[in-house]
Amino acid sequence: MAERPPRAKSMPAPRRLLARVRDMMAGGGAAEKRLDRIAEIVAADLVAEVCSIYVRRAGDILELFATRGLKPSAVHNTRLRVGEGIIGDIAALARPFALADAQQHPNFAYRPETGEEAFHSMMGVPILRGGRVIGVMAVQNRTLRNYNDEEVESLQTVAMVLAELVAGGELIDPKELLPADGLASTPLRVEGLRLNGGIGIGEAVIHRPNFRIERLVAEDSDHEHERLRTAFSEMHGAIDDMMTSETMQDGGEHRDILETYSMIARDPGWLKRIEEAISAGLTAEAAVQRVLDDLRARMQKVSDPYLRERVHDFEDLAYRLLQHLLGEPAGVDLSGLKDGGILIAKSLGPAQLLDFDTTKLRGVVLEEGSPTAHVAIIARALNLPIVGRLRGITDRLSEGDPIIVDGDRGQVFLRPGDDVMQTFRDTALSQLEQRQHYDALIPLSSDTKDGDHVSLLINAGLMIDVEQMIRMNSDGIGLFRTEIQFMMQPELPSVEEQTVLYDNILKAAEGKPVTFRTLDVGSDKTLPYLETDDEENPSMGWRAIRIALDRPMLLRRQMRAMVRAARATKADISIMFPMVTEIAEFEVARGLLMREVESEGGGIEVKAGAMLEVPGILYQLDGLLQRVDFLSVGSNDLMQFMFATDRGNPRLSDRYDTLSPAALTMLRGIAEKCNAAGVPVTVCGEMAGQPLDAMALIGLGFRRLSMASPGIGPVKEMARSLDVGKLEAYMMPLLVSPEHSLRGKLRAFALDSGVAV
Ligand code: PEP
Ligand code: MG
């Protein structure tokens, strides 16, 4: 075969390389020989002294199968574990590496049999197939070479074509490419991440978008561009249809999410990258797959779970696009879904979930997923138990296998025995009874036994929480975390968009009071469009009101939208500022708010409040009380700063107790001062939703508790069974105790006095 086909000369470099590799693949001959030739071609094209190809074998071993430039005797002798050395890292992380001096890399693993000591720079990419790493391809140079992005791209494109050869069955038995435990048939319990509570019992329905992309390299790029355009417009049409479908007609959060999703589908950057891959010589379908693989690999580096979840939205969209390009449905036959299905998927976009008849589904199990995933939010709206982060689960199941999803504990049982099945049937039944028990409390008041009213409010971030507030007949929204909406958008929402949002919330609240908290971003909550620095201590960094006061337009625009929504709905609203650390900050923020109220024409009542989350402000509490309309205790942050204990660090989560004498004394001081000044105070941190903690808060003098909606039933039951006078008499003397925690004593009091905690 001619080494360099004549027509290749006029092509751009990546397409030329790709065309040569394609010709080599199609050229016949033993697979190993073709692999050798590909290594040669790639080395020559990228002007590298070495090109090596490793294939993944059973037991997570990467074996050198071909090399140009390393010692030939190393072939089949050099073996690395996944995660060992840089080659192993590329496989473990499924992402490219480009290192000017690989030998200085902490994970460099020197293999004398290869003779690689002469080579300093290294660029390697994973060979991916069906989302699984099946090998690694790497080039090396003697000099300290800085490989550029285009070279990385080129190598990735070649790796994609190479994947077909590796998986073709000639080099190794394809069974070796399956995960180690293959298809098990024994009962198994696996732990994942709780994404939505509840118990689902049913049969596995495996969602495996399984597209066979047969043509990777394009003959006519213009034609491929045209195919892509057509597929894109068909896909947009289908998504628009979905938004107007019956399921979505009742509006709510799931509709908002689909709208965001549709915006992502129109993302010009995504389209551009696919077009570039086509211009580099791939077919439209291969280009879609290639951009998706690349995005997945890049996102592995990103730690923000919200952003990582957006990959799933893109995955969902990519599968849709492939469906339009290839004209075949993705994996499962949706119409055949039987009643009682548990959907098993690697990842799932919100629209994919809605493709199913969700009334027939009993639960969802995902290999990936985080609580911020759009699909988790949709599942919550549909009341489907969902467990995520169960890597490899799709390979451990067969279609129709019995399965239990225990969303409450974030675990899944595959092919459970009769005894486990029965236990869960009983649990599901008792959960239903418990729900009915709490539902029976809905029309009842949340007054204590000795007649004190305790206002129970909801912490919200989504429309669905507002709907819950109405359903639970609770007293309003005590904390609306506005940042959640901002985090769901790819760009800063305009004042008009924000106004619509707040307007919808106020309407859904049906006249019950709503307390909006202005943007509390920074720390773990990042916005893709807001530049922030890498901070050593982000929770004590540039966040919350600190950002708002440095970027006052952001704050003013948000408050303008709130004020407009309040005027339009004739609602009285409360606005509070997060992380207020000194009175002066509150004064500036309130000044900005009053300006917005005035410039919108006044005539509405907007209350301004502060969150108590930083211990420093407690030393100015008297002065603050003269200036605020209300206060809200963010006990999550207040405790983390009081105890100097990262609230997200699991090692420290049990170290100090919210019911310690110190914490309770601090809270007692806040309640006393607020009550004396006649300023309403709410506790809106997690402790307000825990019956025992909530009991202590009532004992300290708090009468307004704001919590996630599942806490309302249990806290109401506790309050109704509580004699506050008796609790006060018991608790106050204990505040000076030197004990680590009063939790045990308070629990004993509850038990002795018949308080339901
Ligand atoms: C808190 O800190 O207690 C609080 C309610 O705010 P967030 O949890 O949103 O930080
Ligand atoms: Mg907070």
PDB file of N, CA and C and ligand atoms in Angstrom, residues 479 481 483 517 520 525 543 611 613 633-638 647 684-686, ligand 1:
ATOM      1  N   LEU A 479     -37.125  30.352  53.670  1.00  0.00           N
ATOM      2  CA  LEU A 479     -35.850  30.580  52.985  1.00  0.00           C
ATOM      3  C   LEU A 479     -36.022  30.133  51.548  1.00  0.00           C
ATOM      4  N   ARG A 481     -33.767  29.786  48.444  1.00  0.00           N
ATOM      5  CA  ARG A 481     -32.355  29.872  48.016  1.00  0.00           C
ATOM      6  C   ARG A 481     -32.331  30.209  46.525  1.00  0.00           C
ATOM      7  N   GLU A 483     -30.086  31.062  44.523  1.00  0.00           N
ATOM      8  CA  GLU A 483     -28.939  30.689  43.689  1.00  0.00           C
ATOM      9  C   GLU A 483     -29.176  29.420  42.887  1.00  0.00           C
ATOM     10  N   ARG A 517     -33.897  34.850  49.695  1.00  0.00           N
ATOM     11  CA  ARG A 517     -32.538  35.194  50.073  1.00  0.00           C
ATOM     12  C   ARG A 517     -31.806  35.597  48.790  1.00  0.00           C
ATOM     13  N   ASP A 520     -26.614  33.516  47.108  1.00  0.00           N
ATOM     14  CA  ASP A 520     -25.586  33.041  48.033  1.00  0.00           C
ATOM     15  C   ASP A 520     -24.648  32.134  47.255  1.00  0.00           C
ATOM     16  N   LYS A 525     -20.906  26.714  45.815  1.00  0.00           N
ATOM     17  CA  LYS A 525     -21.928  27.001  44.810  1.00  0.00           C
ATOM     18  C   LYS A 525     -21.375  27.976  43.773  1.00  0.00           C
ATOM     19  N   ARG A 543     -17.819  35.265  48.831  1.00  0.00           N
ATOM     20  CA  ARG A 543     -19.101  34.589  48.651  1.00  0.00           C
ATOM     21  C   ARG A 543     -20.226  35.462  49.179  1.00  0.00           C
ATOM     22  N   MET A 611     -29.233  37.305  57.514  1.00  0.00           N
ATOM     23  CA  MET A 611     -29.017  35.967  58.052  1.00  0.00           C
ATOM     24  C   MET A 611     -27.923  36.025  59.095  1.00  0.00           C
ATOM     25  N   GLU A 613     -25.191  34.101  60.328  1.00  0.00           N
ATOM     26  CA  GLU A 613     -24.407  32.920  59.952  1.00  0.00           C
ATOM     27  C   GLU A 613     -22.947  33.056  60.353  1.00  0.00           C
ATOM     28  N   VAL A 633     -31.613  32.592  61.339  1.00  0.00           N
ATOM     29  CA  VAL A 633     -30.380  31.952  61.792  1.00  0.00           C
ATOM     30  C   VAL A 633     -30.013  30.825  60.825  1.00  0.00           C
ATOM     31  N   GLY A 634     -28.922  31.025  60.109  1.00  0.00           N
ATOM     32  CA  GLY A 634     -28.409  29.967  59.222  1.00  0.00           C
ATOM     33  C   GLY A 634     -27.492  29.097  60.049  1.00  0.00           C
ATOM     34  N   SER A 635     -28.088  28.135  60.747  1.00  0.00           N
ATOM     35  CA  SER A 635     -27.283  27.378  61.717  1.00  0.00           C
ATOM     36  C   SER A 635     -26.216  26.522  61.052  1.00  0.00           C
ATOM     37  N   ASN A 636     -26.403  26.181  59.764  1.00  0.00           N
ATOM     38  CA  ASN A 636     -25.375  25.350  59.104  1.00  0.00           C
ATOM     39  C   ASN A 636     -24.049  26.103  59.080  1.00  0.00           C
ATOM     40  N   ASP A 637     -24.111  27.337  58.598  1.00  0.00           N
ATOM     41  CA  ASP A 637     -22.878  28.121  58.539  1.00  0.00           C
ATOM     42  C   ASP A 637     -22.479  28.631  59.915  1.00  0.00           C
ATOM     43  N   LEU A 638     -23.470  29.040  60.704  1.00  0.00           N
ATOM     44  CA  LEU A 638     -23.141  29.587  62.033  1.00  0.00           C
ATOM     45  C   LEU A 638     -22.348  28.561  62.855  1.00  0.00           C
ATOM     46  N   ARG A 647     -18.311  22.375  57.350  1.00  0.00           N
ATOM     47  CA  ARG A 647     -19.587  21.665  57.405  1.00  0.00           C
ATOM     48  C   ARG A 647     -19.665  20.518  56.405  1.00  0.00           C
ATOM     49  N   CYS A 684     -33.290  28.586  60.049  1.00  0.00           N
ATOM     50  CA  CYS A 684     -33.509  27.946  58.743  1.00  0.00           C
ATOM     51  C   CYS A 684     -32.401  26.965  58.372  1.00  0.00           C
ATOM     52  N   GLY A 685     -31.486  26.661  59.290  1.00  0.00           N
ATOM     53  CA  GLY A 685     -30.468  25.641  58.998  1.00  0.00           C
ATOM     54  C   GLY A 685     -31.070  24.251  59.179  1.00  0.00           C
ATOM     55  N   GLU A 686     -30.270  23.239  58.868  1.00  0.00           N
ATOM     56  CA  GLU A 686     -30.776  21.854  58.892  1.00  0.00           C
ATOM     57  C   GLU A 686     -31.376  21.457  60.233  1.00  0.00           C
TER      58      GLU A 686
HETATM   59  C1  PEP B   1     -27.311  27.968  56.657  1.00  0.00           C
HETATM   60  O1  PEP B   1     -26.132  28.276  56.524  1.00  0.00           O
HETATM   61  O2  PEP B   1     -27.757  27.451  57.691  1.00  0.00           O
HETATM   62  C2  PEP B   1     -28.268  28.203  55.567  1.00  0.00           C
HETATM   63  C3  PEP B   1     -29.544  28.018  55.732  1.00  0.00           C
HETATM   64  O3  PEP B   1     -27.759  28.545  54.363  1.00  0.00           O
HETATM   65  P1  PEP B   1     -27.127  27.493  53.336  1.00  0.00           P
HETATM   66  O4  PEP B   1     -27.342  26.124  53.908  1.00  0.00           O
HETATM   67  O5  PEP B   1     -27.807  27.706  52.045  1.00  0.00           O
HETATM   68  O6  PEP B   1     -25.690  27.902  53.354  1.00  0.00           O
END
